[in-house]
PDB file of C-alpha atoms in Angstrom:
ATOM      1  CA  UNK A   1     -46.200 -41.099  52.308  1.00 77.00           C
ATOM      2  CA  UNK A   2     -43.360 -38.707  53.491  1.00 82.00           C
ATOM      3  CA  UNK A   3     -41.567 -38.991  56.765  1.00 89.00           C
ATOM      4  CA  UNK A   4     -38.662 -37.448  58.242  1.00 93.00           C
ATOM      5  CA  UNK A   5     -36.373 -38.561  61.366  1.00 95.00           C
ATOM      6  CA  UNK A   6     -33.911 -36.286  62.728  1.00 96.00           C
ATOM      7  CA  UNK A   7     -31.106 -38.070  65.405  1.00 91.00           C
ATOM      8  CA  UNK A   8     -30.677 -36.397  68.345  1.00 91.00           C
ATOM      9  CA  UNK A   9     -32.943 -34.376  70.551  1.00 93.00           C
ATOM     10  CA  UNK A  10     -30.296 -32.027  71.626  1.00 96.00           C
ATOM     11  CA  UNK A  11     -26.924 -31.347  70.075  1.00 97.00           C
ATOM     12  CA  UNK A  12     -24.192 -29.458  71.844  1.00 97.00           C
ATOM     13  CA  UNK A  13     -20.900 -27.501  70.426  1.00 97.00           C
ATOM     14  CA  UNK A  14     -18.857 -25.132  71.630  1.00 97.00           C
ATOM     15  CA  UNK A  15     -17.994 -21.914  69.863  1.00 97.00           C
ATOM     16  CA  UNK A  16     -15.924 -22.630  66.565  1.00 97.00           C
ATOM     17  CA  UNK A  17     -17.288 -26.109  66.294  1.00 98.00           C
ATOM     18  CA  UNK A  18     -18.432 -28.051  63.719  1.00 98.00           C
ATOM     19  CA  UNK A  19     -22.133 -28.133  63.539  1.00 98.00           C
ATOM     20  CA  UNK A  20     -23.912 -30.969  62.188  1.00 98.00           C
ATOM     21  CA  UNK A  21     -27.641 -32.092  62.845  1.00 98.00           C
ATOM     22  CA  UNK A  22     -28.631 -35.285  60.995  1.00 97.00           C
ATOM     23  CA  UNK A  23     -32.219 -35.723  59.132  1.00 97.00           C
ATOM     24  CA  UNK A  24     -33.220 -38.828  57.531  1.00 96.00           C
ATOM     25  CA  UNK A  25     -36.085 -39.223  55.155  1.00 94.00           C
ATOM     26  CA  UNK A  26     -38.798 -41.446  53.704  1.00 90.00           C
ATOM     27  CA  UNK A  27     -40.157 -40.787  50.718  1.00 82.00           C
ATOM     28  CA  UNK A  28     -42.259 -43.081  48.165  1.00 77.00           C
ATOM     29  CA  UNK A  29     -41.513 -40.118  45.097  1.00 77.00           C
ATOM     30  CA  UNK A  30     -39.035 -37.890  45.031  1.00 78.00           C
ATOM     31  CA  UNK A  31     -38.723 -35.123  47.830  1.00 85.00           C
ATOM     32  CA  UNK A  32     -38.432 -31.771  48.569  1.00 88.00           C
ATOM     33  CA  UNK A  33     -36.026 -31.002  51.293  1.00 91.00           C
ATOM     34  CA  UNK A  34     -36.188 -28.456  53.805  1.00 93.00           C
ATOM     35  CA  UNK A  35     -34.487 -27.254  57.094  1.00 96.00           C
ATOM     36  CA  UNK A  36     -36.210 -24.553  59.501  1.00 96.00           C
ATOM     37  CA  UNK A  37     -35.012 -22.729  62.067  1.00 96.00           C
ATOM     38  CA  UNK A  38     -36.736 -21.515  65.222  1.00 95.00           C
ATOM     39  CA  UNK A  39     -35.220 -18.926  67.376  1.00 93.00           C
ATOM     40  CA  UNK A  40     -36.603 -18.935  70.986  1.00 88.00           C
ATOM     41  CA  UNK A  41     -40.516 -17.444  70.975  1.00 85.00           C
ATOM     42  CA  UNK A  42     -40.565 -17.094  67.427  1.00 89.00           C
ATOM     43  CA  UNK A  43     -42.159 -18.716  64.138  1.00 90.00           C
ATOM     44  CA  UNK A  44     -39.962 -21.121  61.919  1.00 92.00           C
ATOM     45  CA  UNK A  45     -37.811 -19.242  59.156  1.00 93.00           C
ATOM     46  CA  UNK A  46     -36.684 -21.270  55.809  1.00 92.00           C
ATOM     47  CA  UNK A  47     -32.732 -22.033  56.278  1.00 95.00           C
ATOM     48  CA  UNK A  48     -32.561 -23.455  52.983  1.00 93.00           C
ATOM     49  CA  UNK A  49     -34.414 -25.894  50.642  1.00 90.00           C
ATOM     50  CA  UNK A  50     -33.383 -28.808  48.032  1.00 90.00           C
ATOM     51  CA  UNK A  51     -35.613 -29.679  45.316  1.00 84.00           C
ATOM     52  CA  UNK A  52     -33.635 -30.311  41.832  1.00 81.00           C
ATOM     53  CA  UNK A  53     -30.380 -30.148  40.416  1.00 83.00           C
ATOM     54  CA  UNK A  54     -27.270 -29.508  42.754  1.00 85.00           C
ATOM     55  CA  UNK A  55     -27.266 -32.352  45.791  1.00 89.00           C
ATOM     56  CA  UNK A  56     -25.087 -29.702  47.929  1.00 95.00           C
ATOM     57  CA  UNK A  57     -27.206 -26.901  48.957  1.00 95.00           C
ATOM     58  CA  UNK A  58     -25.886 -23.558  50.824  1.00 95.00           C
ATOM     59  CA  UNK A  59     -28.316 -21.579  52.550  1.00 94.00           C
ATOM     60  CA  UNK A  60     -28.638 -18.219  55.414  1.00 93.00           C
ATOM     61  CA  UNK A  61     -25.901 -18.291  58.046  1.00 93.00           C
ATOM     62  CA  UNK A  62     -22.943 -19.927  56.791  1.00 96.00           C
ATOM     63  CA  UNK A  63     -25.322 -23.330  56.753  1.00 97.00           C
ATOM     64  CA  UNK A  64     -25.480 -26.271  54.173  1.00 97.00           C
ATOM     65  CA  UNK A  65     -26.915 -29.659  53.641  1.00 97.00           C
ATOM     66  CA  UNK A  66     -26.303 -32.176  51.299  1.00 94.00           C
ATOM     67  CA  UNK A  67     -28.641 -34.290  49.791  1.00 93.00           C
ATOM     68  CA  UNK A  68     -27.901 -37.832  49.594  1.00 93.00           C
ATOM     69  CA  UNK A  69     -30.270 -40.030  47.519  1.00 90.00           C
ATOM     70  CA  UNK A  70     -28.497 -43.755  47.891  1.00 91.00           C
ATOM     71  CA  UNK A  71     -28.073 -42.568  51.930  1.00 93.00           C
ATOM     72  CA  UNK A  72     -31.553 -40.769  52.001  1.00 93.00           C
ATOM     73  CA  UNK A  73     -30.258 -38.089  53.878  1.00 95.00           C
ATOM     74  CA  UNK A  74     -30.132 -34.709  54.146  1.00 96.00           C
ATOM     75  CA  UNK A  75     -27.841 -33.833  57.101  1.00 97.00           C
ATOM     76  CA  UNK A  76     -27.509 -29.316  57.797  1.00 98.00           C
ATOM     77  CA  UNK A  77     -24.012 -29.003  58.478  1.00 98.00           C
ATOM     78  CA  UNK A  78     -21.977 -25.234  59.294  1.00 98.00           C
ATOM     79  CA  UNK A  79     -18.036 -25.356  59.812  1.00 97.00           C
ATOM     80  CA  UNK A  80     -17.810 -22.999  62.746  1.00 97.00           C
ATOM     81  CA  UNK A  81     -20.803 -22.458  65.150  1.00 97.00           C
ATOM     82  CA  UNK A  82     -21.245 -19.088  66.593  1.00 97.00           C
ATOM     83  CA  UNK A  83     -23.760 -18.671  69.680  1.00 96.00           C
ATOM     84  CA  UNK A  84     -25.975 -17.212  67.603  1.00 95.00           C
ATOM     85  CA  UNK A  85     -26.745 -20.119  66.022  1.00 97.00           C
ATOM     86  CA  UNK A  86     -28.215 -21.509  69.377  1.00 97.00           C
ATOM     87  CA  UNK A  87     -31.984 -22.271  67.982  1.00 97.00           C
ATOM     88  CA  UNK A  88     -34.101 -25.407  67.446  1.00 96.00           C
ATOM     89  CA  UNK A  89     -33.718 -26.652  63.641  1.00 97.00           C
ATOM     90  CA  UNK A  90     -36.333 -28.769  61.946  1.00 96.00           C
ATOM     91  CA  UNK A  91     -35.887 -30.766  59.120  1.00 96.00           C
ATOM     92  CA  UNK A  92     -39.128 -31.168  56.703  1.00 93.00           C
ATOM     93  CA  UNK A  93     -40.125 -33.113  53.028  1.00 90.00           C
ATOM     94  CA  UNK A  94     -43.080 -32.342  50.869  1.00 84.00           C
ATOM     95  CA  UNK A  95     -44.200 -34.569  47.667  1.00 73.00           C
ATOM     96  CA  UNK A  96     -42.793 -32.878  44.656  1.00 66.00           C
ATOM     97  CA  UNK A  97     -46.150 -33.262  42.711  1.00 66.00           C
ATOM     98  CA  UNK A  98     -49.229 -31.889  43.150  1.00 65.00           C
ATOM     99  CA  UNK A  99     -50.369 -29.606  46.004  1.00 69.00           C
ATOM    100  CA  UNK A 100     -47.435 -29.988  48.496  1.00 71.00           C
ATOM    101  CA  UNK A 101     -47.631 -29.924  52.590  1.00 79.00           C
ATOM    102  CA  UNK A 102     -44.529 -29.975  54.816  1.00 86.00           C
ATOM    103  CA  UNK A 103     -44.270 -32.888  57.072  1.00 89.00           C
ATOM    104  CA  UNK A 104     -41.581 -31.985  59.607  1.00 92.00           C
ATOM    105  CA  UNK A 105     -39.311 -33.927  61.817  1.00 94.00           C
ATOM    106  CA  UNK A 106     -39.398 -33.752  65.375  1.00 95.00           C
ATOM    107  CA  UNK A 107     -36.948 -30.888  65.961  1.00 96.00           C
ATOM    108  CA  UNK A 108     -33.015 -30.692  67.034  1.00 97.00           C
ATOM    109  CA  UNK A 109     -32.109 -28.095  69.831  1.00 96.00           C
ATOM    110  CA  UNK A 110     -28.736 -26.794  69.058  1.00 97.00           C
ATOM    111  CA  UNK A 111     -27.046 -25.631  72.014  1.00 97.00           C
ATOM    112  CA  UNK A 112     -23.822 -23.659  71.823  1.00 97.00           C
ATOM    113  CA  UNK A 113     -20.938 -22.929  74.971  1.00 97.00           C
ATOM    114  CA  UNK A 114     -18.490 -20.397  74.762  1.00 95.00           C
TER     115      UNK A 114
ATOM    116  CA  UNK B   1     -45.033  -5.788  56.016  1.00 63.00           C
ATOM    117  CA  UNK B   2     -45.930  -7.720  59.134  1.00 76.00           C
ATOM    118  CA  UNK B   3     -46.096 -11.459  57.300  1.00 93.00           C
ATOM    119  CA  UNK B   4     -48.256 -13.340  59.106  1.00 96.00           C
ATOM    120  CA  UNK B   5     -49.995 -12.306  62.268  1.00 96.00           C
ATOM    121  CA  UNK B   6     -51.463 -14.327  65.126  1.00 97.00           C
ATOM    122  CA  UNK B   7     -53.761 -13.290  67.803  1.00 96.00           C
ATOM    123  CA  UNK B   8     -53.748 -13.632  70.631  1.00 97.00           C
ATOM    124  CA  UNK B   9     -50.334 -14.462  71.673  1.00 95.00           C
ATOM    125  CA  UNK B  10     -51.166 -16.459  74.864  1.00 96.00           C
ATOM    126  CA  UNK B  11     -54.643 -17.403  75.770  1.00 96.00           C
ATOM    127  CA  UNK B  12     -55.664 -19.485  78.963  1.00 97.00           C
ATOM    128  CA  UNK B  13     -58.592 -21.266  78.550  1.00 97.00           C
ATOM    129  CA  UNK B  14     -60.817 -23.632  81.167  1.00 97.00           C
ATOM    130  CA  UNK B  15     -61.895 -27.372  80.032  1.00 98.00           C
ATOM    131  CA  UNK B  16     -65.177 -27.120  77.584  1.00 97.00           C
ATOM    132  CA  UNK B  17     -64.404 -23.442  76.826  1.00 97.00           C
ATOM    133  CA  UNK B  18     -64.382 -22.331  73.022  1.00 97.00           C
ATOM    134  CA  UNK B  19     -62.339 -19.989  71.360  1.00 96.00           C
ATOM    135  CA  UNK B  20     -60.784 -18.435  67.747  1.00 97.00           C
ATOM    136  CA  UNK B  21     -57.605 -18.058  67.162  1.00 98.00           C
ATOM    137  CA  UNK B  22     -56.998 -15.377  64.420  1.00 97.00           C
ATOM    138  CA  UNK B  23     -54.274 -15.354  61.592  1.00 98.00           C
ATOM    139  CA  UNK B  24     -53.807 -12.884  58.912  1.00 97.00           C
ATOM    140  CA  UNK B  25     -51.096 -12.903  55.793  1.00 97.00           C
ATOM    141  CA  UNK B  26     -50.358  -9.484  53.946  1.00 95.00           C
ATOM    142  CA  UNK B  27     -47.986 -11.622  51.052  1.00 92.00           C
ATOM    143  CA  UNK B  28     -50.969 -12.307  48.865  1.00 91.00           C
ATOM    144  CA  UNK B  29     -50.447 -15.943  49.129  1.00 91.00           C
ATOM    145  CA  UNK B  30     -52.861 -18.341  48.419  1.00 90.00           C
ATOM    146  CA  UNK B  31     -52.339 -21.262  50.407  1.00 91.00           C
ATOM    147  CA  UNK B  32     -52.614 -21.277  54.664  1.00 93.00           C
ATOM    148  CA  UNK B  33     -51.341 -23.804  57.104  1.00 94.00           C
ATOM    149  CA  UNK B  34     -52.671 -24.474  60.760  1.00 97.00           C
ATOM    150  CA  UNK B  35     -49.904 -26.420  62.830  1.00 96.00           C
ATOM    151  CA  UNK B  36     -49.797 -27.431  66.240  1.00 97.00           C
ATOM    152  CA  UNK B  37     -46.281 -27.492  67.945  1.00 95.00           C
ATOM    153  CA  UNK B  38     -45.514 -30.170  70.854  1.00 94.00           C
ATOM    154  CA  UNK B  39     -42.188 -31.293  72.466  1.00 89.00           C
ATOM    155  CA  UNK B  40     -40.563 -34.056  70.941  1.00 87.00           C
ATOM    156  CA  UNK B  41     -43.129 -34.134  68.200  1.00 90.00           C
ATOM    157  CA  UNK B  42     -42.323 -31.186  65.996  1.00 90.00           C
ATOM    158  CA  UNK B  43     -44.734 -29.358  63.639  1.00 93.00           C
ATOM    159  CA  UNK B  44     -48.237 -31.686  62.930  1.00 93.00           C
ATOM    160  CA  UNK B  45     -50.708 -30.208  60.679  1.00 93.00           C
ATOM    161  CA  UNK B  46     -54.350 -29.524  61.364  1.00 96.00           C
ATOM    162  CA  UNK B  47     -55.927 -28.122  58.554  1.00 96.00           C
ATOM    163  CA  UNK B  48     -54.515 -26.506  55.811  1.00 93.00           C
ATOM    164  CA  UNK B  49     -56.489 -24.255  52.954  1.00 92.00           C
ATOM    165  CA  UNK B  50     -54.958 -24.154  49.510  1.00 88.00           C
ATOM    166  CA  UNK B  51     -56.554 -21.297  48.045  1.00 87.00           C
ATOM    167  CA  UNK B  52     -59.576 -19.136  49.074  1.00 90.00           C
ATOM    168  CA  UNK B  53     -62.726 -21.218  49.163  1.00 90.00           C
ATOM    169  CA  UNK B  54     -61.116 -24.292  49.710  1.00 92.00           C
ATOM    170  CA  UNK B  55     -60.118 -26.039  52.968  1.00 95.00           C
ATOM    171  CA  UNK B  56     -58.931 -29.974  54.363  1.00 93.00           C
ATOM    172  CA  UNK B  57     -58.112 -31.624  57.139  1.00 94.00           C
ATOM    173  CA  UNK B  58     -54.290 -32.084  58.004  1.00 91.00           C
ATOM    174  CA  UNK B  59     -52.405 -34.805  60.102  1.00 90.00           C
ATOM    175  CA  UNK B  60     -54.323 -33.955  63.367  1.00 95.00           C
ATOM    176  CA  UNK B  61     -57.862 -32.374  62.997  1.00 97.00           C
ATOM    177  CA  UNK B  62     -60.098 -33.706  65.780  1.00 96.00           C
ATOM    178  CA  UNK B  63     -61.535 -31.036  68.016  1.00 96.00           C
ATOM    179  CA  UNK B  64     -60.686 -28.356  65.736  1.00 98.00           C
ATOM    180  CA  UNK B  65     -62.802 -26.419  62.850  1.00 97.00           C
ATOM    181  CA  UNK B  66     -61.434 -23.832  60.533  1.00 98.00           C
ATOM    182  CA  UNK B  67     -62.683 -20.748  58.410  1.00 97.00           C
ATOM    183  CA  UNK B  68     -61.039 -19.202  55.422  1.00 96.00           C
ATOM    184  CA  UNK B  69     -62.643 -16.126  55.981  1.00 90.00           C
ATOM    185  CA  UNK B  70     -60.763 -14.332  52.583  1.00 95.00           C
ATOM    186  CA  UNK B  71     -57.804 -14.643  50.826  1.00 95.00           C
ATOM    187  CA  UNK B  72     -55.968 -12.836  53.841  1.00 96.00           C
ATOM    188  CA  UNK B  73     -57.406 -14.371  56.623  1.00 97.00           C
ATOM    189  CA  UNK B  74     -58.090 -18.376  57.782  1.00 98.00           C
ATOM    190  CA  UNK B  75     -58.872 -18.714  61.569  1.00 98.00           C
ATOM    191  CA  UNK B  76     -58.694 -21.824  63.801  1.00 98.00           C
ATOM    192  CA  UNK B  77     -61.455 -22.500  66.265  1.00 98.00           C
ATOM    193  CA  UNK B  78     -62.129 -25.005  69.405  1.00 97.00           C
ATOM    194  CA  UNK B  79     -65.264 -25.756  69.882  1.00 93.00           C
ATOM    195  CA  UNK B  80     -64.616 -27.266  73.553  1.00 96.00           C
ATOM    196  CA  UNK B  81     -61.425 -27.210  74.812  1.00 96.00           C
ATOM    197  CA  UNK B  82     -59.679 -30.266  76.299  1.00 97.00           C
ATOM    198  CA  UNK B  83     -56.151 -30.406  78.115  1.00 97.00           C
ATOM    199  CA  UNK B  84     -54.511 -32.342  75.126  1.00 97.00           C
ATOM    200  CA  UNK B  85     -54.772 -29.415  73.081  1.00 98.00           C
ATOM    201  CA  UNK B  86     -52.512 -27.394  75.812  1.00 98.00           C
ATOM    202  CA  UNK B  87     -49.879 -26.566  72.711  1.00 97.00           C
ATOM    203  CA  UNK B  88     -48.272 -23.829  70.834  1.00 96.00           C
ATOM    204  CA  UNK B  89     -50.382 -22.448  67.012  1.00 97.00           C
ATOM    205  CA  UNK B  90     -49.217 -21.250  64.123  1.00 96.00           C
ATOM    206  CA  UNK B  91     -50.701 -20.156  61.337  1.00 97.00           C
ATOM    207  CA  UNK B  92     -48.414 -20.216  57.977  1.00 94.00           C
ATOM    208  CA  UNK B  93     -49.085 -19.304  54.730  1.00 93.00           C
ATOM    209  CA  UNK B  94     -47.035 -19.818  51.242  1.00 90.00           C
ATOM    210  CA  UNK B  95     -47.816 -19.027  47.184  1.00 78.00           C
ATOM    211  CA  UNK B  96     -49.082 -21.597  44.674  1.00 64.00           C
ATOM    212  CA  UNK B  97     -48.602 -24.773  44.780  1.00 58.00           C
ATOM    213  CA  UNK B  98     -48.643 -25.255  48.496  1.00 57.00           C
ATOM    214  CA  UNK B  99     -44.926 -25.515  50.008  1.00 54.00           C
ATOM    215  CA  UNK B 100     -43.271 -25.653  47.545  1.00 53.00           C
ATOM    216  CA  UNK B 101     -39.645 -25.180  47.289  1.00 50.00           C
ATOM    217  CA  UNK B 102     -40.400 -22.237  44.962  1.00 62.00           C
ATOM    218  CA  UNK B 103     -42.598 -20.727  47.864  1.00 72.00           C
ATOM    219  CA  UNK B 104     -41.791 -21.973  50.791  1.00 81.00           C
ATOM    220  CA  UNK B 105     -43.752 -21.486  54.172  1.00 88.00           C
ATOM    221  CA  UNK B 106     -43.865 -18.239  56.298  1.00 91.00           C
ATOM    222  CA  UNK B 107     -44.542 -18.342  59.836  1.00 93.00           C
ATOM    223  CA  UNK B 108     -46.323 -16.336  62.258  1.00 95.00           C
ATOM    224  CA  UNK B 109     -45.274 -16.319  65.791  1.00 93.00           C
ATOM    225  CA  UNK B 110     -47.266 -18.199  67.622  1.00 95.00           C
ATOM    226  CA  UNK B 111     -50.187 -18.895  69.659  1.00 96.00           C
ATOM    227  CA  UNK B 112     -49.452 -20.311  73.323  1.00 96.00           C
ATOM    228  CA  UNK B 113     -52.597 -22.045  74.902  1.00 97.00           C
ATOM    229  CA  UNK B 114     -53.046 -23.752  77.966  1.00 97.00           C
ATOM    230  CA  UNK B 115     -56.268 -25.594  79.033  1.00 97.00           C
ATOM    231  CA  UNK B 116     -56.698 -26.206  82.497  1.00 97.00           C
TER     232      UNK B 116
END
């Protein structure tokens, strides 16, 4: 079974700040590795996605995560926030066999000050 | 193209009440998602349909049915309503395989429902 933890409920930068939201996984095979974004009353929107080759993975938005096998992580991290950024960010794993279903973590508001 | 549509938006519904919650893809994708959305618990799965014909329960499925009406369209439906399914719905959908990294999921925008 898949399972995903995500430290920290809320995370808050200021403008120009280094982001970084933390997702740790559990998988029993190999994962897939997603992050979402949801922007306030909306639907979640792919940020970006691991699933072979390259462990460092650059997605919409300046973003990037890094998947780390020995660490199981796969923290989203983005050199300078803007206030734009300001959203809720989910991290997610799937199987990589077989029909494949999302199982997401529990969500990380990113809040950013000017 | 619209993506993924969900109707209604918000719906208010009384204890024991029933109602359908509509979703609709215009991608051509084969595979549709029903999630529930509470704080602090992120995105659980209800029922999921991986192609047209075909559907299964998810993480969470008491006290809901679904229909995979056509390749377009899978709707969610509560027979009676109770309190604990005050949440926000969305319907997704994605190509082959299920979520794959190849085709990953695409969201409507939601579904808020209270029950009183």
């Amino acid at each position: 079974a898949q399972s995903v933890t995500q430290l920290g409920s809320h995370v808050s930068v200021s403008e120009g700040a280094l982001v970084l939201l933390r997702c740790n996984y559990s998988s029993s095979v190999p994962p897939y590795l997603f992050w979402y974004v949801q922007y306030p009353n909306q639907g979640l929107q792919l940020l970006l996605k691991y699933t072979t080759g390259a462990t460092l993975v650059k997605g919409i938005n300046g973003f990037e995560a890094e998947f780390k096998k020995s660490e199981t992580s796969f923290h989203l991290t983005k050199p300078s926030a803007h206030m734009s950024d300001a959203a809720e960010y989910f991290c997610a794993v799937s199987r990589n066999t077989g029909f494949q279903k999302l199982v997401f973590g529990t969500g990380t508001r990113l809040l950013v000050s000017p | 193209n619209a993506g993924v549509t969900q109707t209604p938006k918000f719906q208010v519904l009384k204890t024991g009440q029933s109602m359908t919650l509509q979703c609709a893809q215009d991608m051509n994708h084969n595979s549709m998602y029903w999630y529930r959305q509470d704080p602090g618990m992120g995105l659980r799965l209800i029922y999921y349909s991986a192609s047209e014909g075909t559907t299964d329960k998810g993480e969470v499925p008491n006290g809901y049915n679904v229909s995979r009406l056509n390749k377009r369209e899978f709707s969610l439906r509560l027979e009676s309503a109770a309190p604990s399914q005050t949440s926000v719905y969305f319907c997704a959908s994605s190509g082959p395989g299920g979520s794959t990294g190849n085709s990953p999921l695409h969201f409507g925008n939601g579904t808020r429902l209270t029950v009183t």
